[in-house]
CSV table of C-alpha atoms in Angstrom, one decimal:
chain,number,residue,atom,x,y,z
X,1,UNK,CA,-5.1,19.0,33.4
X,2,UNK,CA,-8.3,17.0,33.7
X,3,UNK,CA,-10.8,15.6,31.2
X,4,UNK,CA,-13.2,18.4,31.9
X,5,UNK,CA,-10.8,21.2,31.2
X,6,UNK,CA,-12.5,23.4,28.6
X,7,UNK,CA,-9.3,24.4,26.8
X,8,UNK,CA,-7.6,21.1,26.0
X,9,UNK,CA,-9.4,20.4,22.7
X,10,UNK,CA,-8.2,23.8,21.5
X,11,UNK,CA,-4.7,22.5,21.8
X,12,UNK,CA,-5.4,19.8,19.2
X,13,UNK,CA,-7.4,22.1,17.0
X,14,UNK,CA,-4.5,24.4,16.8
X,15,UNK,CA,-2.4,21.8,15.1
X,16,UNK,CA,-5.2,20.7,12.9
X,17,UNK,CA,-5.5,24.3,11.5
X,18,UNK,CA,-2.9,23.1,9.0
X,19,UNK,CA,-4.5,19.7,8.4
X,20,UNK,CA,-4.5,18.8,4.7
X,21,UNK,CA,-7.8,17.3,3.6
X,22,UNK,CA,-7.0,14.7,0.9
X,23,UNK,CA,-10.5,13.6,0.2
X,24,UNK,CA,-14.1,14.1,1.3
X,25,UNK,CA,-14.0,11.1,3.6
X,26,UNK,CA,-11.1,12.3,5.7
X,27,UNK,CA,-12.0,15.8,6.7
X,28,UNK,CA,-12.4,17.6,10.0
X,29,UNK,CA,-15.9,16.2,10.5
X,30,UNK,CA,-14.4,12.7,10.2
X,31,UNK,CA,-12.0,13.6,13.0
X,32,UNK,CA,-14.8,15.0,15.2
X,33,UNK,CA,-16.8,11.8,14.7
X,34,UNK,CA,-13.8,9.7,15.6
X,35,UNK,CA,-13.3,11.8,18.8
X,36,UNK,CA,-17.0,11.3,19.6
X,37,UNK,CA,-16.7,7.5,19.2
X,38,UNK,CA,-13.5,7.5,21.1
X,39,UNK,CA,-15.0,9.4,24.0
X,40,UNK,CA,-17.9,6.8,24.2
X,41,UNK,CA,-15.5,3.8,24.0
X,42,UNK,CA,-13.1,5.3,26.6
X,43,UNK,CA,-15.9,5.6,29.1
X,44,UNK,CA,-17.2,2.1,28.3
X,45,UNK,CA,-13.8,0.4,28.4
X,46,UNK,CA,-12.2,2.4,31.2
X,47,UNK,CA,-9.4,3.6,29.0
X,48,UNK,CA,-7.0,6.5,29.7
X,49,UNK,CA,-8.5,9.7,28.2
X,50,UNK,CA,-5.1,11.4,28.3
X,51,UNK,CA,-3.9,8.9,25.8
X,52,UNK,CA,-7.1,8.3,23.8
X,53,UNK,CA,-8.3,11.9,23.3
X,54,UNK,CA,-5.1,13.4,21.9
X,55,UNK,CA,-4.6,10.3,19.7
X,56,UNK,CA,-8.2,10.6,18.4
X,57,UNK,CA,-7.9,14.3,17.6
X,58,UNK,CA,-4.5,13.9,15.9
X,59,UNK,CA,-4.8,10.4,14.3
X,60,UNK,CA,-5.0,11.9,10.8
X,61,UNK,CA,-2.7,15.0,11.3
X,62,UNK,CA,-0.6,13.7,8.5
X,63,UNK,CA,-2.6,12.5,5.5
X,64,UNK,CA,-1.3,10.6,2.5
X,65,UNK,CA,-3.3,10.0,-0.7
X,66,UNK,CA,-4.6,6.5,-1.2
X,67,UNK,CA,-2.7,6.3,-4.5
X,68,UNK,CA,0.6,7.2,-2.9
X,69,UNK,CA,3.3,4.5,-2.3
X,70,UNK,CA,3.7,6.0,1.1
X,71,UNK,CA,0.1,5.4,2.1
X,72,UNK,CA,1.0,2.6,4.6
X,73,UNK,CA,3.4,5.1,6.4
X,74,UNK,CA,0.7,7.7,7.0
X,75,UNK,CA,-0.1,6.6,10.6
X,76,UNK,CA,3.6,6.5,11.6
X,77,UNK,CA,4.1,9.9,10.2
X,78,UNK,CA,1.1,11.2,12.0
X,79,UNK,CA,2.2,9.6,15.3
X,80,UNK,CA,5.6,11.3,15.0
X,81,UNK,CA,4.1,14.7,14.2
X,82,UNK,CA,1.5,14.4,17.0
X,83,UNK,CA,4.0,13.4,19.7
X,84,UNK,CA,6.5,16.1,18.7
X,85,UNK,CA,3.7,18.7,18.9
X,86,UNK,CA,2.3,17.4,22.1
X,87,UNK,CA,5.7,17.4,23.8
X,88,UNK,CA,6.3,21.0,22.7
X,89,UNK,CA,3.0,22.0,24.3
X,90,UNK,CA,3.5,20.2,27.7
X,91,UNK,CA,1.4,17.1,27.4
X,92,UNK,CA,2.4,14.6,30.1
X,93,UNK,CA,5.6,13.0,28.9
X,94,UNK,CA,4.7,9.6,30.3
X,95,UNK,CA,1.7,9.4,27.9
X,96,UNK,CA,3.5,10.1,24.7
X,97,UNK,CA,4.7,6.6,23.8
X,98,UNK,CA,1.2,5.3,24.3
X,99,UNK,CA,-0.3,8.1,22.2
X,100,UNK,CA,2.3,7.3,19.5
X,101,UNK,CA,1.4,3.6,19.5
X,102,UNK,CA,-2.3,4.3,19.4
X,103,UNK,CA,-2.0,6.6,16.4
X,104,UNK,CA,0.3,4.3,14.5
X,105,UNK,CA,-1.7,1.2,15.1
X,106,UNK,CA,-5.1,2.7,14.3
X,107,UNK,CA,-4.5,2.4,10.5
X,108,UNK,CA,-6.3,-0.4,8.6
X,109,UNK,CA,-3.6,-0.4,5.9
X,110,UNK,CA,-0.6,-0.4,8.3
X,111,UNK,CA,-1.6,-3.7,9.9
X,112,UNK,CA,0.0,-3.0,13.2
X,113,UNK,CA,-1.1,-5.0,16.3
X,114,UNK,CA,-2.7,-3.0,19.1
X,115,UNK,CA,-0.8,-3.6,22.3
X,116,UNK,CA,-2.8,-1.4,24.7
X,117,UNK,CA,-6.4,-0.8,25.6
X,118,UNK,CA,-6.1,2.8,24.4
X,119,UNK,CA,-4.9,1.7,21.0
X,120,UNK,CA,-7.8,-0.7,20.7
X,121,UNK,CA,-10.2,2.0,21.6
X,122,UNK,CA,-8.8,4.4,18.9
X,123,UNK,CA,-8.7,1.7,16.3
X,124,UNK,CA,-12.4,0.8,17.0
X,125,UNK,CA,-13.4,4.4,17.1
X,126,UNK,CA,-11.9,5.1,13.6
X,127,UNK,CA,-13.3,1.9,12.1
X,128,UNK,CA,-16.8,2.7,13.4
X,129,UNK,CA,-16.8,5.8,11.2
X,130,UNK,CA,-16.4,3.5,8.2
X,131,UNK,CA,-19.7,1.7,9.1
X,132,UNK,CA,-23.4,2.6,9.2
X,133,UNK,CA,-24.9,5.5,7.3
X,134,UNK,CA,-21.8,7.6,7.6
X,135,UNK,CA,-19.6,4.8,6.3
X,136,UNK,CA,-21.7,4.3,3.3
X,137,UNK,CA,-21.9,8.0,2.6
X,138,UNK,CA,-18.1,8.3,2.8
X,139,UNK,CA,-17.7,5.4,0.5
X,140,UNK,CA,-20.0,6.9,-2.1
X,141,UNK,CA,-18.4,10.4,-1.9
X,142,UNK,CA,-14.9,9.0,-2.3
X,143,UNK,CA,-15.9,6.7,-5.2
X,144,UNK,CA,-17.4,9.7,-7.0
X,145,UNK,CA,-14.3,11.8,-6.2
X,146,UNK,CA,-12.0,9.1,-7.7
X,147,UNK,CA,-14.3,8.7,-10.7
X,148,UNK,CA,-15.0,5.1,-10.1
X,149,UNK,CA,-18.0,3.3,-11.6
X,150,UNK,CA,-20.9,2.9,-9.1
X,151,UNK,CA,-21.2,-0.9,-9.4
X,152,UNK,CA,-20.5,-3.8,-11.8
X,153,UNK,CA,-23.4,-3.9,-14.2
X,154,UNK,CA,-23.6,-7.7,-14.5
X,155,UNK,CA,-22.7,-8.5,-10.9
X,156,UNK,CA,-23.3,-5.5,-8.6
X,157,UNK,CA,-23.0,-7.5,-5.3
X,158,UNK,CA,-19.9,-9.6,-6.1
X,159,UNK,CA,-21.9,-12.9,-6.2
X,160,UNK,CA,-19.6,-14.6,-8.7
X,161,UNK,CA,-16.4,-12.5,-8.7
X,162,UNK,CA,-13.9,-11.0,-6.3
X,163,UNK,CA,-14.5,-7.3,-5.4
X,164,UNK,CA,-12.3,-4.7,-7.0
X,165,UNK,CA,-12.8,-1.3,-5.3
X,166,UNK,CA,-10.2,0.3,-7.6
X,167,UNK,CA,-12.9,0.1,-10.4
X,168,UNK,CA,-16.3,-0.1,-8.6
X,169,UNK,CA,-17.4,2.0,-5.7
X,170,UNK,CA,-19.9,-0.6,-4.3
X,171,UNK,CA,-17.1,-3.2,-4.3
X,172,UNK,CA,-15.5,-1.3,-1.4
X,173,UNK,CA,-18.4,-2.4,0.8
X,174,UNK,CA,-17.4,-6.0,0.2
X,175,UNK,CA,-13.7,-5.5,0.1
X,176,UNK,CA,-13.5,-3.6,3.4
X,177,UNK,CA,-16.6,-2.4,5.1
X,178,UNK,CA,-18.2,-5.8,5.7
X,179,UNK,CA,-14.9,-7.1,7.1
X,180,UNK,CA,-14.5,-4.5,9.8
X,181,UNK,CA,-17.0,-5.9,12.3
X,182,UNK,CA,-14.7,-9.0,12.7
X,183,UNK,CA,-11.7,-6.8,13.5
X,184,UNK,CA,-13.2,-4.8,16.4
X,185,UNK,CA,-11.2,-5.1,19.6
X,186,UNK,CA,-13.4,-3.7,22.4
X,187,UNK,CA,-16.7,-5.1,23.6
X,188,UNK,CA,-18.5,-1.8,23.2
X,189,UNK,CA,-17.0,-1.4,19.7
X,190,UNK,CA,-18.1,-4.9,18.7
X,191,UNK,CA,-21.7,-4.1,19.8
X,192,UNK,CA,-21.8,-0.8,17.8
X,193,UNK,CA,-20.1,-2.3,14.8
X,194,UNK,CA,-22.7,-5.1,14.7
X,195,UNK,CA,-25.5,-2.5,14.7
X,196,UNK,CA,-23.9,-0.4,12.0
X,197,UNK,CA,-23.0,-3.4,9.8
X,198,UNK,CA,-26.6,-4.5,9.9
X,199,UNK,CA,-27.5,-1.1,8.5
X,200,UNK,CA,-25.2,-1.7,5.6
X,201,UNK,CA,-26.7,-5.2,4.9
X,202,UNK,CA,-30.1,-3.7,4.9
X,203,UNK,CA,-29.0,-1.1,2.4
X,204,UNK,CA,-27.6,-3.8,0.1
X,205,UNK,CA,-30.8,-5.7,0.4
X,206,UNK,CA,-32.8,-2.6,-0.6
X,207,UNK,CA,-30.5,-1.8,-3.4
X,208,UNK,CA,-30.8,-5.4,-4.7
X,209,UNK,CA,-34.5,-4.9,-4.9
X,210,UNK,CA,-34.1,-1.7,-6.8
X,211,UNK,CA,-31.4,-2.7,-9.4
X,212,UNK,CA,-32.6,-6.2,-9.9
Protein backbone atom coordinates (compact mmCIF):
# COMPACT_ATOMS: atom_id res chain seq x y z
CA UNK A 1 0.00 0.00 0.00
CA UNK A 2 1.52 3.31 -1.08
CA UNK A 3 0.43 6.94 -1.09
CA UNK A 4 -0.18 6.79 -4.82
CA UNK A 5 -2.49 3.75 -4.75
CA UNK A 6 -5.68 4.92 -6.48
CA UNK A 7 -8.04 2.82 -4.36
CA UNK A 8 -7.19 3.76 -0.81
CA UNK A 9 -9.38 6.90 -0.55
CA UNK A 10 -12.30 4.65 -1.51
CA UNK A 11 -11.75 2.72 1.71
CA UNK A 12 -12.42 5.86 3.74
CA UNK A 13 -15.34 6.97 1.58
CA UNK A 14 -16.97 3.59 2.15
CA UNK A 15 -17.25 4.27 5.87
CA UNK A 16 -18.33 7.85 5.29
CA UNK A 17 -21.33 6.73 3.24
CA UNK A 18 -23.10 6.56 6.60
CA UNK A 19 -21.66 9.86 7.83
CA UNK A 20 -24.35 11.89 9.62
CA UNK A 21 -24.17 15.55 8.66
CA UNK A 22 -25.15 17.53 11.74
CA UNK A 23 -24.84 20.98 10.20
CA UNK A 24 -23.83 22.79 7.04
CA UNK A 25 -20.33 23.47 8.36
CA UNK A 26 -19.41 19.79 8.93
CA UNK A 27 -20.38 18.07 5.69
CA UNK A 28 -18.42 15.93 3.24
CA UNK A 29 -16.94 19.01 1.60
CA UNK A 30 -15.46 20.01 4.95
CA UNK A 31 -13.83 16.59 5.14
CA UNK A 32 -12.46 16.91 1.60
CA UNK A 33 -10.99 20.33 2.39
CA UNK A 34 -9.36 19.02 5.56
CA UNK A 35 -7.88 16.14 3.54
CA UNK A 36 -6.52 18.66 1.04
CA UNK A 37 -5.00 20.75 3.83
CA UNK A 38 -3.60 17.64 5.50
CA UNK A 39 -1.99 16.45 2.28
CA UNK A 40 -0.23 19.79 1.85
CA UNK A 41 0.94 19.91 5.47
CA UNK A 42 2.07 16.27 5.39
CA UNK A 43 4.33 17.04 2.47
CA UNK A 44 5.66 20.25 4.05
CA UNK A 45 6.27 18.71 7.47
CA UNK A 46 7.46 15.26 6.41
CA UNK A 47 4.68 13.52 8.33
CA UNK A 48 3.56 9.90 7.86
CA UNK A 49 0.78 9.84 5.26
CA UNK A 50 -0.38 6.39 6.47
CA UNK A 51 -1.35 8.08 9.72
CA UNK A 52 -2.43 11.51 8.53
CA UNK A 53 -4.57 10.58 5.54
CA UNK A 54 -6.91 8.06 7.22
CA UNK A 55 -7.11 10.37 10.24
CA UNK A 56 -8.05 13.30 8.00
CA UNK A 57 -10.71 11.37 6.10
CA UNK A 58 -12.25 9.90 9.25
CA UNK A 59 -11.79 12.69 11.81
CA UNK A 60 -15.52 13.48 11.79
CA UNK A 61 -16.86 9.95 11.23
CA UNK A 62 -18.83 10.39 14.46
CA UNK A 63 -20.56 13.74 14.79
CA UNK A 64 -22.24 15.14 17.88
CA UNK A 65 -24.43 18.27 17.80
CA UNK A 66 -22.87 21.37 19.36
CA UNK A 67 -25.77 21.53 21.83
CA UNK A 68 -25.18 17.97 23.10
CA UNK A 69 -23.53 17.36 26.49
CA UNK A 70 -21.45 14.70 24.71
CA UNK A 71 -19.93 17.24 22.32
CA UNK A 72 -16.47 17.01 23.93
CA UNK A 73 -16.52 13.22 23.45
CA UNK A 74 -17.05 13.40 19.69
CA UNK A 75 -13.39 13.08 18.70
CA UNK A 76 -12.83 10.12 21.02
CA UNK A 77 -15.90 8.37 19.61
CA UNK A 78 -14.69 9.10 16.08
CA UNK A 79 -11.22 7.77 16.91
CA UNK A 80 -12.65 4.52 18.27
CA UNK A 81 -14.91 4.00 15.26
CA UNK A 82 -12.18 4.85 12.74
CA UNK A 83 -9.62 2.49 14.28
CA UNK A 84 -12.13 -0.35 14.53
CA UNK A 85 -13.09 0.05 10.88
CA UNK A 86 -9.49 0.42 9.66
CA UNK A 87 -8.44 -2.71 11.57
CA UNK A 88 -11.27 -4.66 9.94
CA UNK A 89 -10.06 -3.52 6.51
CA UNK A 90 -6.40 -4.37 6.97
CA UNK A 91 -4.82 -0.99 7.61
CA UNK A 92 -1.28 -1.46 9.04
CA UNK A 93 -1.77 -2.36 12.70
CA UNK A 94 1.28 -0.39 13.81
CA UNK A 95 -0.34 2.85 12.60
CA UNK A 96 -3.64 2.52 14.45
CA UNK A 97 -2.64 4.01 17.81
CA UNK A 98 -1.20 7.08 16.10
CA UNK A 99 -4.31 7.45 13.95
CA UNK A 100 -6.48 7.22 17.05
CA UNK A 101 -4.46 9.89 18.85
CA UNK A 102 -4.49 12.22 15.85
CA UNK A 103 -8.28 12.02 15.52
CA UNK A 104 -8.90 12.39 19.24
CA UNK A 105 -6.52 15.35 19.61
CA UNK A 106 -7.73 17.31 16.57
CA UNK A 107 -10.80 18.63 18.35
CA UNK A 108 -10.85 22.24 19.58
CA UNK A 109 -13.39 21.47 22.31
CA UNK A 110 -11.63 18.32 23.58
CA UNK A 111 -8.48 20.24 24.50
CA UNK A 112 -6.14 17.22 24.11
CA UNK A 113 -2.41 17.88 23.69
CA UNK A 114 -0.94 16.71 20.38
CA UNK A 115 1.92 14.26 21.04
CA UNK A 116 2.96 13.46 17.48
CA UNK A 117 3.81 15.31 14.28
CA UNK A 118 0.88 13.63 12.57
CA UNK A 119 -1.56 14.81 15.25
CA UNK A 120 -0.24 18.34 14.89
CA UNK A 121 -0.70 18.16 11.12
CA UNK A 122 -4.32 16.98 11.42
CA UNK A 123 -5.18 19.56 14.05
CA UNK A 124 -3.76 22.35 11.90
CA UNK A 125 -5.49 21.02 8.78
CA UNK A 126 -8.86 21.04 10.51
CA UNK A 127 -8.38 24.48 12.05
CA UNK A 128 -7.34 25.99 8.73
CA UNK A 129 -10.82 25.16 7.45
CA UNK A 130 -12.24 27.49 10.12
CA UNK A 131 -10.22 30.40 8.75
CA UNK A 132 -10.22 32.51 5.59
CA UNK A 133 -13.16 32.81 3.20
CA UNK A 134 -14.36 29.27 3.88
CA UNK A 135 -14.19 29.76 7.64
CA UNK A 136 -16.29 32.90 7.45
CA UNK A 137 -18.82 31.23 5.16
CA UNK A 138 -19.11 28.26 7.53
CA UNK A 139 -19.63 30.60 10.47
CA UNK A 140 -22.41 32.50 8.71
CA UNK A 141 -24.13 29.30 7.53
CA UNK A 142 -24.08 27.77 10.98
CA UNK A 143 -25.29 30.97 12.63
CA UNK A 144 -28.25 31.11 10.26
CA UNK A 145 -29.00 27.43 10.78
CA UNK A 146 -29.04 27.93 14.56
CA UNK A 147 -31.16 31.09 14.19
CA UNK A 148 -28.67 33.36 15.92
CA UNK A 149 -28.70 37.11 15.40
CA UNK A 150 -26.11 38.32 12.90
CA UNK A 151 -24.40 40.82 15.23
CA UNK A 152 -24.95 42.91 18.35
CA UNK A 153 -26.66 46.08 17.11
CA UNK A 154 -24.92 48.43 19.55
CA UNK A 155 -21.47 46.80 19.55
CA UNK A 156 -21.05 44.53 16.50
CA UNK A 157 -17.28 44.08 16.94
CA UNK A 158 -17.08 43.36 20.67
CA UNK A 159 -15.28 46.61 21.46
CA UNK A 160 -16.80 46.97 24.93
CA UNK A 161 -18.17 43.53 25.77
CA UNK A 162 -17.21 39.87 25.83
CA UNK A 163 -18.25 37.93 22.72
CA UNK A 164 -21.18 35.55 23.05
CA UNK A 165 -21.53 33.31 20.03
CA UNK A 166 -24.57 31.58 21.49
CA UNK A 167 -26.50 34.76 20.64
CA UNK A 168 -24.59 36.57 17.88
CA UNK A 169 -23.05 34.90 14.83
CA UNK A 170 -20.33 37.49 14.32
CA UNK A 171 -19.18 37.02 17.91
CA UNK A 172 -17.91 33.57 16.92
CA UNK A 173 -15.21 35.30 14.89
CA UNK A 174 -13.90 36.89 18.07
CA UNK A 175 -14.64 33.99 20.40
CA UNK A 176 -12.91 31.36 18.27
CA UNK A 177 -11.74 32.21 14.76
CA UNK A 178 -9.31 34.97 15.69
CA UNK A 179 -7.77 32.76 18.39
CA UNK A 180 -6.89 29.90 16.05
CA UNK A 181 -3.76 31.40 14.50
CA UNK A 182 -2.07 31.28 17.91
CA UNK A 183 -2.86 27.57 18.33
CA UNK A 184 -1.24 26.31 15.13
CA UNK A 185 1.47 23.70 15.68
CA UNK A 186 3.26 23.29 12.33
CA UNK A 187 5.35 25.90 10.56
CA UNK A 188 3.43 25.46 7.32
CA UNK A 189 0.16 25.68 9.22
CA UNK A 190 1.23 28.88 10.96
CA UNK A 191 2.04 30.53 7.65
CA UNK A 192 -1.27 29.60 6.07
CA UNK A 193 -3.21 30.52 9.21
CA UNK A 194 -1.64 33.99 9.19
CA UNK A 195 -2.73 34.51 5.58
CA UNK A 196 -6.28 33.33 6.23
CA UNK A 197 -6.59 35.30 9.47
CA UNK A 198 -5.62 38.48 7.66
CA UNK A 199 -8.50 37.84 5.26
CA UNK A 200 -10.87 37.73 8.25
CA UNK A 201 -9.46 40.98 9.63
CA UNK A 202 -9.89 42.62 6.24
CA UNK A 203 -13.50 41.41 6.16
CA UNK A 204 -14.16 42.90 9.59
CA UNK A 205 -12.63 46.19 8.53
CA UNK A 206 -14.83 46.32 5.44
CA UNK A 207 -17.89 45.37 7.46
CA UNK A 208 -17.14 48.14 9.97
CA UNK A 209 -17.16 50.62 7.10
CA UNK A 210 -20.52 49.33 5.94
CA UNK A 211 -22.43 49.06 9.24
CA UNK A 212 -20.92 52.14 10.87
